[in-house]
Coordinates of C-alpha atoms in Angstrom, one line a residue:
M135 CA 100.1 81.4 -63.9
E136 CA 100.6 85.2 -64.6
N137 CA 101.4 86.0 -61.1
D138 CA 102.7 82.3 -60.3
Y139 CA 105.9 83.2 -62.8
Q140 CA 106.1 86.2 -61.8
Y141 CA 106.5 85.5 -57.9
Q142 CA 109.1 83.1 -59.6
A143 CA 111.3 85.2 -61.7
G144 CA 111.4 87.5 -58.4
K145 CA 113.6 85.0 -57.2
L146 CA 116.4 85.1 -59.4
N147 CA 119.7 86.7 -58.2
K148 CA 118.2 86.7 -54.3
A149 CA 119.3 84.7 -52.3
P150 CA 117.0 81.6 -50.8
N151 CA 114.4 82.0 -48.9
K152 CA 114.2 79.4 -46.2
D153 CA 111.3 79.7 -43.7
E154 CA 109.4 79.3 -47.7
W155 CA 107.4 76.3 -48.1
G156 CA 106.8 74.3 -51.0
T157 CA 103.6 72.8 -50.2
T158 CA 99.7 74.2 -47.9
P159 CA 99.6 73.8 -44.3
S160 CA 96.8 71.5 -45.5
T161 CA 98.8 69.0 -47.5
V162 CA 98.7 66.3 -47.0
T163 CA 102.4 65.2 -47.2
A164 CA 105.9 65.5 -46.4
Y165 CA 109.2 66.4 -47.6
Y166 CA 112.8 66.6 -48.0
N167 CA 115.0 69.4 -50.0
P168 CA 118.3 68.7 -50.4
S169 CA 119.4 72.4 -51.9
L170 CA 118.1 73.3 -47.3
N171 CA 118.9 70.4 -46.0
E172 CA 115.4 70.0 -44.2
I173 CA 112.5 68.2 -44.0
V174 CA 108.7 69.5 -43.5
F175 CA 105.8 68.2 -42.1
P176 CA 102.7 70.4 -42.5
A177 CA 99.5 70.3 -40.1
G178 CA 97.7 67.8 -43.2
I179 CA 99.5 64.9 -41.6
L180 CA 100.2 65.6 -38.8
Q181 CA 96.7 63.7 -37.8
Y182 CA 94.8 60.1 -38.0
P183 CA 95.4 57.7 -39.4
Y184 CA 99.4 58.4 -39.7
F185 CA 100.0 60.4 -36.0
D186 CA 97.2 60.3 -33.4
L187 CA 97.3 61.7 -29.4
H188 CA 95.3 59.2 -28.1
A189 CA 97.1 56.6 -30.4
D190 CA 99.0 53.4 -28.5
D191 CA 102.6 53.6 -29.4
A192 CA 103.2 51.2 -31.7
I193 CA 100.6 52.9 -33.9
N194 CA 102.1 56.2 -34.9
Y195 CA 105.7 54.7 -34.5
G196 CA 104.0 52.9 -37.7
G197 CA 102.9 55.6 -38.7
I198 CA 104.1 58.8 -38.7
G199 CA 107.8 57.5 -36.9
M200 CA 107.8 55.8 -40.6
V201 CA 106.5 59.0 -42.6
I202 CA 109.4 60.4 -40.5
G203 CA 112.2 58.2 -41.0
H204 CA 110.6 57.9 -44.7
E205 CA 112.3 62.1 -45.1
L206 CA 115.8 61.7 -42.8
T207 CA 116.1 58.6 -45.8
H208 CA 116.3 60.8 -47.9
A209 CA 118.8 63.1 -47.7
F210 CA 120.5 59.6 -48.2
D211 CA 119.3 57.4 -51.3
D212 CA 120.2 57.6 -54.5
Q213 CA 119.3 62.1 -56.0
G214 CA 120.1 63.1 -51.7
A215 CA 123.2 61.3 -51.3
Q216 CA 124.9 63.6 -53.8
Y217 CA 124.5 66.6 -52.0
D218 CA 126.4 67.7 -48.7
K219 CA 125.2 68.9 -45.0
D220 CA 124.3 72.4 -46.4
G221 CA 122.7 71.7 -49.4
N222 CA 125.4 71.7 -51.8
V223 CA 126.3 69.0 -54.3
K224 CA 129.5 67.6 -53.2
N225 CA 130.7 64.2 -53.1
W226 CA 131.6 63.5 -49.5
W227 CA 132.0 60.1 -49.8
T228 CA 135.0 57.2 -49.5
E229 CA 135.2 55.1 -53.4
E230 CA 134.1 52.0 -51.7
D231 CA 131.5 53.7 -49.4
Y232 CA 129.9 54.9 -53.0
A233 CA 130.6 51.4 -54.5
K234 CA 128.9 49.4 -51.6
F235 CA 126.0 52.0 -51.3
K236 CA 125.4 51.8 -55.5
A237 CA 125.3 48.0 -55.0
K238 CA 122.8 48.2 -52.2
T239 CA 121.2 50.2 -54.6
Q240 CA 120.6 48.8 -57.1
Q241 CA 119.9 45.4 -55.3
L242 CA 117.1 46.8 -54.1
T243 CA 115.9 48.5 -57.7
E244 CA 116.3 44.9 -58.8
R245 CA 114.2 43.9 -55.8
Y246 CA 110.8 46.3 -57.5
D247 CA 111.1 45.5 -61.0
S248 CA 109.9 41.8 -59.5
F249 CA 107.5 43.0 -58.4
T250 CA 104.0 43.2 -60.6
V251 CA 100.4 45.3 -60.6
L252 CA 97.2 44.3 -62.3
D253 CA 98.9 41.1 -62.3
S254 CA 101.5 41.9 -65.2
I255 CA 102.7 44.8 -64.9
P256 CA 105.8 45.9 -63.6
L257 CA 107.3 48.6 -61.5
K258 CA 110.4 50.4 -62.1
G259 CA 112.8 49.8 -59.3
A260 CA 115.1 52.6 -61.4
M261 CA 112.7 55.5 -60.8
T262 CA 111.1 54.4 -57.7
I263 CA 114.6 53.3 -56.2
G264 CA 114.8 57.0 -54.3
E265 CA 111.1 56.4 -52.6
N266 CA 111.6 52.5 -52.0
T267 CA 115.3 53.6 -50.4
A268 CA 113.8 56.6 -48.0
D269 CA 111.0 53.2 -47.0
N270 CA 113.7 50.2 -46.5
G271 CA 115.8 52.3 -44.0
A272 CA 112.7 54.7 -42.4
L273 CA 111.5 50.6 -40.6
Y274 CA 114.4 50.9 -39.3
I275 CA 114.7 53.8 -38.1
A276 CA 110.9 54.6 -36.5
Y277 CA 111.3 50.7 -35.6
E278 CA 114.2 50.9 -33.4
A279 CA 112.7 54.7 -31.5
F280 CA 110.0 52.8 -31.6
K281 CA 111.5 50.1 -28.9
L282 CA 113.4 53.0 -26.4
T283 CA 109.3 53.6 -26.1
K284 CA 108.1 52.7 -22.3
Q285 CA 104.9 50.5 -24.9
G286 CA 107.9 48.9 -27.4
Q287 CA 109.5 47.2 -25.0
D288 CA 106.6 45.4 -23.4
T289 CA 104.7 42.5 -24.8
S290 CA 101.3 43.4 -23.5
K291 CA 99.0 43.0 -26.2
I292 CA 96.0 45.4 -27.7
D293 CA 93.0 44.2 -29.8
G294 CA 94.9 40.6 -30.0
Y295 CA 98.2 42.6 -32.4
T296 CA 101.4 42.2 -30.0
P297 CA 102.5 45.6 -30.5
N298 CA 105.5 45.0 -32.7
Q299 CA 102.0 43.8 -35.1
R300 CA 100.3 46.1 -34.5
F301 CA 104.1 48.6 -35.0
C302 CA 103.5 46.8 -38.9
L303 CA 99.8 46.8 -39.6
S304 CA 99.8 50.9 -38.8
I305 CA 102.5 50.9 -41.9
A306 CA 99.6 48.9 -43.8
R307 CA 97.3 51.4 -42.8
I308 CA 98.6 54.5 -43.4
W309 CA 98.7 53.1 -46.9
R310 CA 95.1 51.9 -47.8
V311 CA 93.9 53.7 -50.7
K312 CA 91.5 51.7 -53.6
T313 CA 92.1 52.9 -56.6
R314 CA 90.9 51.8 -60.5
D315 CA 92.6 50.6 -62.8
E316 CA 93.4 52.8 -65.7
F317 CA 95.1 55.2 -62.6
M318 CA 97.2 52.3 -61.3
R319 CA 98.7 51.3 -65.3
N320 CA 99.3 54.9 -65.7
Y321 CA 100.5 55.3 -61.7
V322 CA 103.3 53.0 -62.6
T323 CA 105.2 54.5 -65.6
T324 CA 104.9 58.4 -64.1
N325 CA 105.1 58.1 -61.0
S326 CA 108.3 58.0 -58.6
H327 CA 106.4 55.7 -56.0
S328 CA 106.3 52.6 -56.2
P329 CA 102.4 51.4 -56.0
A330 CA 100.5 51.4 -51.9
I331 CA 101.0 47.7 -51.7
W332 CA 104.2 47.2 -52.8
R333 CA 104.8 50.5 -50.2
V334 CA 103.7 47.9 -47.7
N335 CA 105.0 44.5 -48.5
G336 CA 107.8 45.0 -50.8
S337 CA 109.2 47.4 -47.7
L338 CA 108.7 44.8 -44.8
M339 CA 109.4 41.4 -46.8
N340 CA 112.9 42.9 -46.4
F341 CA 112.3 44.4 -42.2
D342 CA 113.4 41.2 -39.5
P343 CA 111.5 41.7 -36.7
F344 CA 107.8 41.9 -39.8
Y345 CA 109.0 38.3 -39.8
T346 CA 108.9 37.5 -35.7
A347 CA 106.1 39.3 -35.3
F348 CA 104.0 37.1 -37.8
N349 CA 105.8 34.0 -38.0
V350 CA 106.4 34.4 -41.8
Q351 CA 107.5 31.5 -43.2
P352 CA 109.0 29.7 -46.2
G353 CA 106.9 29.2 -48.9
E354 CA 104.7 32.1 -47.7
K355 CA 103.4 34.6 -50.1
N356 CA 106.2 37.8 -48.4
Y357 CA 108.2 35.5 -47.6
K358 CA 112.6 36.7 -48.3
A359 CA 115.4 34.2 -47.1
E360 CA 117.6 36.2 -44.4
E361 CA 120.3 36.3 -47.1
E362 CA 118.3 38.0 -49.4
R363 CA 116.9 40.6 -47.4
I364 CA 117.7 44.0 -48.1
R365 CA 119.3 47.0 -45.7
I366 CA 120.2 49.5 -47.1
W367 CA 120.7 51.9 -43.8

């Protein structure tokens, strides 16, 4: 702790080190730093199940493509939107555009407030809005990039699933986790990320290609009418 304190204190009154990472290379994570307007993808996340050199495009775009889109969108979430391209806290919006943006993020906040874990514990939509906004935008970024590939424009099935189905299934696969109930109770009250199940279902229910890929119909659990589907970016 003492060494770390001295290291951090040594940065005072000095220009920021733009080459410094906020994580280790082996950590499975990724982040966007608004002050430097940078995105970092350590080697730890550039592997299965997020990225597989030998996998089909649907799997990789639904995996690491989703992660990349997520970090890109952080530059335009409720916090990132307050920074300009040079990393300065500065209002670069028109009043009209920012009002529309706030209205859409409020819709997403209210949607996630309606989700629960362990049957009765509600999510905190306001606390998780940045991450939920990033997931919301990531779907379309990753999907639009996927559709530029040869496989994305094809309909050939692999293991019985179409490319669009595999894209959605890959999104679900990267969030396969199992937690204790005690951990989950604490997680929803302290973490800025939604629980894994809602990072998948909460995002896909706003994603039009998900409905056509799996023929999701009214009355089914994750169905939302077209006018209820929220798309911020």
